[in-house]
CSV table of C-alpha atoms in Angstrom, one decimal:
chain,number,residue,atom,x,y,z
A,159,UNK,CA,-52.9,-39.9,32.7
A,160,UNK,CA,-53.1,-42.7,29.5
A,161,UNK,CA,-50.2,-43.9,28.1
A,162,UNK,CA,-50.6,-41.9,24.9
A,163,UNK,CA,-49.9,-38.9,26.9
A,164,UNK,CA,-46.7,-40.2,28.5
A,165,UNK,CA,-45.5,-41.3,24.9
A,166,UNK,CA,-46.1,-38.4,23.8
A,167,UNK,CA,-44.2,-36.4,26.1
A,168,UNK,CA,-41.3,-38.9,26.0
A,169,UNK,CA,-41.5,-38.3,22.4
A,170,UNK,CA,-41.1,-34.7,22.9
A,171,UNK,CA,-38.3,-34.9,25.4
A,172,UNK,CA,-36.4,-37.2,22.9
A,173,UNK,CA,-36.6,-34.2,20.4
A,174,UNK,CA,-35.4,-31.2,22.8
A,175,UNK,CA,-32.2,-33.8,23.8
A,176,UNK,CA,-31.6,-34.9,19.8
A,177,UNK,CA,-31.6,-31.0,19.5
A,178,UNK,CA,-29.6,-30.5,22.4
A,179,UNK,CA,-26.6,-32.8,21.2
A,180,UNK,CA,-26.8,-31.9,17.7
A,181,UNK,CA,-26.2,-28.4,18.8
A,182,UNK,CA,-23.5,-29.3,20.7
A,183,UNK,CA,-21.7,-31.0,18.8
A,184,UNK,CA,-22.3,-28.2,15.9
A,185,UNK,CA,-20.2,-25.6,18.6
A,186,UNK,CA,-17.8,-27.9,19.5
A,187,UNK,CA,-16.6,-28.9,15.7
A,188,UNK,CA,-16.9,-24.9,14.9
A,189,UNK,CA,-14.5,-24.1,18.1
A,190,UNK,CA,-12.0,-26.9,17.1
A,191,UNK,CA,-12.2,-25.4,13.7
A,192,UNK,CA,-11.5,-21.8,14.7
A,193,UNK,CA,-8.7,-22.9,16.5
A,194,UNK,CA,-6.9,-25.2,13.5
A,195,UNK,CA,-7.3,-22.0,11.5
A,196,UNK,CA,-6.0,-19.7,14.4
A,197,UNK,CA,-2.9,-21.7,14.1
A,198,UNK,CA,0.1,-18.8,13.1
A,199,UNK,CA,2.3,-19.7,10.6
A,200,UNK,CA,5.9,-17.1,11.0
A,201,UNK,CA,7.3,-17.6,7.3
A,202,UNK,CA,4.4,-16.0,5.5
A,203,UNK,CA,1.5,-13.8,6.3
A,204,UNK,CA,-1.5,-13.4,4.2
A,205,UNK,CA,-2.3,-9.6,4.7
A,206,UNK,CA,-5.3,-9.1,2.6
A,207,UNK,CA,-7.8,-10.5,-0.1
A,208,UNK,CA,-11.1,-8.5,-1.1
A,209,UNK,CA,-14.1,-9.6,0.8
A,210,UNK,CA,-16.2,-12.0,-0.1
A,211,UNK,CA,-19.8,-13.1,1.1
A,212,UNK,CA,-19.3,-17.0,1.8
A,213,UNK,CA,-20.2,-19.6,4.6
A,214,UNK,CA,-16.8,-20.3,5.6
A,215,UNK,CA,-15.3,-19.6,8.7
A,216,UNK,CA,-13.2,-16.1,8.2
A,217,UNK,CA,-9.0,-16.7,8.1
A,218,UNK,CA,-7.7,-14.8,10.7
A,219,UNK,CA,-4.6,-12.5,10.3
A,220,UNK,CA,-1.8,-12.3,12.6
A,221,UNK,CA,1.3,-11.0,13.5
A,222,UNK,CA,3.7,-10.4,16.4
A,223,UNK,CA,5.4,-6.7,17.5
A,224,UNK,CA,8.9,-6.6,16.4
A,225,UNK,CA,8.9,-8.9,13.3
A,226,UNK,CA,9.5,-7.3,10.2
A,227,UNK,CA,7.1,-9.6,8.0
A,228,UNK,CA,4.1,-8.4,10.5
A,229,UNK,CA,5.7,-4.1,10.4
A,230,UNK,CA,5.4,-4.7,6.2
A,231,UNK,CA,2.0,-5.8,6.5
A,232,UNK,CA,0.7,-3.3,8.6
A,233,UNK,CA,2.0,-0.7,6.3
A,234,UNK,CA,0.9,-2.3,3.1
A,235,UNK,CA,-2.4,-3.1,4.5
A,236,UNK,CA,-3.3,0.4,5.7
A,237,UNK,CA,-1.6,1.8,3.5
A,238,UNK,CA,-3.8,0.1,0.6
A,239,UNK,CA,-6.9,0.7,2.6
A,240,UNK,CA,-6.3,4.6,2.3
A,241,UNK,CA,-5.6,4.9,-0.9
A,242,UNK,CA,-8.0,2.5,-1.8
A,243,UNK,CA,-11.1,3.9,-1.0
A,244,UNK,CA,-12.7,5.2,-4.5
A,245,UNK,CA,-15.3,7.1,-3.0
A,246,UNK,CA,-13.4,8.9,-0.3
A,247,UNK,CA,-9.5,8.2,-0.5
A,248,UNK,CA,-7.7,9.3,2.4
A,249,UNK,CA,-4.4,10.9,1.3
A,250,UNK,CA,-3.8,12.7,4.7
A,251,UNK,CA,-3.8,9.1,6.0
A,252,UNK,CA,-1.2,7.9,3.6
A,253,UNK,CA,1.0,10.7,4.1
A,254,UNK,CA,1.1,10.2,7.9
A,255,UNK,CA,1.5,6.0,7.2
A,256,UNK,CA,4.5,7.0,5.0
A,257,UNK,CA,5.9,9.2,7.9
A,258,UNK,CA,5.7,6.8,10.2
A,259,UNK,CA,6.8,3.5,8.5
A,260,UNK,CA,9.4,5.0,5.7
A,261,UNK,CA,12.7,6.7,7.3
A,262,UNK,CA,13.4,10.6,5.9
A,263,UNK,CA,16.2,9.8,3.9
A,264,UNK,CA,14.0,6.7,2.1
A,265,UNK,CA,10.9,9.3,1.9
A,266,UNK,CA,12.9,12.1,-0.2
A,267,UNK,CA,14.1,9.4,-2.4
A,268,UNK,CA,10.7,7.9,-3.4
A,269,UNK,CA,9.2,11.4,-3.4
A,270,UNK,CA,11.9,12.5,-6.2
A,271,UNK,CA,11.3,9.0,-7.8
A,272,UNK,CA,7.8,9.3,-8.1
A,273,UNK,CA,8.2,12.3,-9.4
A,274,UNK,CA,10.1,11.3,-12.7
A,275,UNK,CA,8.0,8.3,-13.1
A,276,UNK,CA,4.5,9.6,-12.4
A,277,UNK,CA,3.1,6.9,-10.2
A,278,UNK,CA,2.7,6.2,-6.5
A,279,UNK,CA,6.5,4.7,-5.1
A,280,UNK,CA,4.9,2.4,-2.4
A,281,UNK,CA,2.5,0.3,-5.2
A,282,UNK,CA,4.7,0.8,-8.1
A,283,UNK,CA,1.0,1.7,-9.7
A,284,UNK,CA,-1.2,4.3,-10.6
A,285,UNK,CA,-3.8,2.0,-9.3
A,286,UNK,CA,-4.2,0.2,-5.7
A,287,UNK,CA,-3.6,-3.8,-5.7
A,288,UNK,CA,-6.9,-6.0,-5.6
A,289,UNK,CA,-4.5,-8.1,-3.4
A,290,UNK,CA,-1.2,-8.3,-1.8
A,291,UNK,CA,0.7,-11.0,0.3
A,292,UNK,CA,3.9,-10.3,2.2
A,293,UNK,CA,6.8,-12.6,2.8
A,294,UNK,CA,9.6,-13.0,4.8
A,295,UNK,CA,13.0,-13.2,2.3
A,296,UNK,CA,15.8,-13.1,5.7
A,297,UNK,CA,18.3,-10.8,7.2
A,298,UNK,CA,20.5,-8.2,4.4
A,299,UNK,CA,23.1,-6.8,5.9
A,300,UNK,CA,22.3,-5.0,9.4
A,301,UNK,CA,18.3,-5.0,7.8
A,302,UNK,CA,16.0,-7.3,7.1
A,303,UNK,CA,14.5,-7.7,3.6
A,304,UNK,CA,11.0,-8.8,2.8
A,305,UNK,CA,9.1,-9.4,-0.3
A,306,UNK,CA,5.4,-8.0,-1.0
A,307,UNK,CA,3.7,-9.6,-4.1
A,308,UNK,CA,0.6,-7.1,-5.7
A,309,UNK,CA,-1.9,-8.4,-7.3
A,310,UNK,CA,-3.9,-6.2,-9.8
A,311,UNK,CA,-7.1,-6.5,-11.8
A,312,UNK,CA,-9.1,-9.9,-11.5
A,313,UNK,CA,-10.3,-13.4,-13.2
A,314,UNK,CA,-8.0,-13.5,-16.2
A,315,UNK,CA,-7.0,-10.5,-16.5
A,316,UNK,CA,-4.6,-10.2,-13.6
A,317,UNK,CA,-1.1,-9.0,-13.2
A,318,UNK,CA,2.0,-9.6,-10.0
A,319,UNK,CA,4.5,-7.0,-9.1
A,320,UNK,CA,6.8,-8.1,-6.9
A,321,UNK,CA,8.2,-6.3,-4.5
A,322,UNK,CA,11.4,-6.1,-2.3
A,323,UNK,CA,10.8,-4.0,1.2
A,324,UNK,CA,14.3,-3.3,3.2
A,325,UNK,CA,13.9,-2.4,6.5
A,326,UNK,CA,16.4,-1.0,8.8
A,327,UNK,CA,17.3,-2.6,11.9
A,328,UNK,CA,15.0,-0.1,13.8
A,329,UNK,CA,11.9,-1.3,11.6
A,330,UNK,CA,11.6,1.5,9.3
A,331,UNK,CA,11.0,0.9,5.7
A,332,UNK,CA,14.7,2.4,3.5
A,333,UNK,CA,14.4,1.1,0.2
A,334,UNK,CA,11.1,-0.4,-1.9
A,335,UNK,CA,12.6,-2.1,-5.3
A,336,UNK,CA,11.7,-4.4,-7.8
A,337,UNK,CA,14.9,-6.4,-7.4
A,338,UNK,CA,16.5,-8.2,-4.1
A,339,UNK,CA,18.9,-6.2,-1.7
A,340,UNK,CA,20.7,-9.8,-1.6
């Protein structure tokens, strides 16, 4: 064997190890970047925001059982997502979302309401929100109040609505309203 051979080789072994640590360092600052965005903040939950094709890691969404910010969200986020499907809207889905989350009294209500006003009660709209955030506004009462924001259209030509969710003390949505149960 001549030392061009051996070089060689060590060359190539050099290579596959410079490969090696590269990757591994590549994994280890994508884990400890997963877990810095894993990190849950309680006061405000970012439910949705349309997708978008990107390189960036995707922000996770979380919640915990009980908490009346996450209960809001889940609603609002289905919720949105069957009525939002242009092509193939799912109103039998919405119907059974509202039956679960809203309580009878609150559903007759914003039936009647809708009624005399022509427009879906749980969006305040004719049209479904591009995006939505929900946020926790505290304790009213023996409830707990918290405030979506809807966001429709997009660029420069966008508008808020603001809305104020009351839940009862057994997590079922009793009032929706454009002003604070405070």
């Amino acid at each position: 064997m001549n030392s061009s051979t051996r070089t060689h080789r060590r060359s190539g072994r050099r290579a596959a190890v410079a490969a090696g640590i590269v990757l591994a360092v590549g994994l280890g600052l994508s884990t400890q970047m997963s877990a810095q965005a894993a990190v849950h903040t309680p006061a405000k939950v970012a439910v949705h925001t349309p997708a978008k094709v990107s390189a960036a890691a995707p922000k996770p969404v979380s919640g915990t059982t009980g908490q009346a910010v996450t209960r809001v969200a889940d609603f609002y986020g289905a919720y949105i997502d069957a009525k939002g499907d242009y092509e193939d809207p799912d109103g039998t889905l919405a119907t059974a979302l509202r039956k679960h989350y809203l309580t009878a009294d609150f559903a007759e209500r914003l039936a009647a309401w809708e009624e005399q006003n022509g427009v879906d009660g749980v969006l305040r709209a004719q049209n479904v929100p591009a995006q939505w955030t929900v946020t926790d506004n505290g304790a009213v009462g023996m409830g707990h109040e918290v405030i979506v924001t809807l966001t429709y259209g997009s660029g420069d030509t966008t508008q808020k609505t603001k809305l104020f969710v009351l839940l009862e003390r057994y997590d079922h949505i009793a009032d929706i309203g454009t002003t604070t149960n405070r």
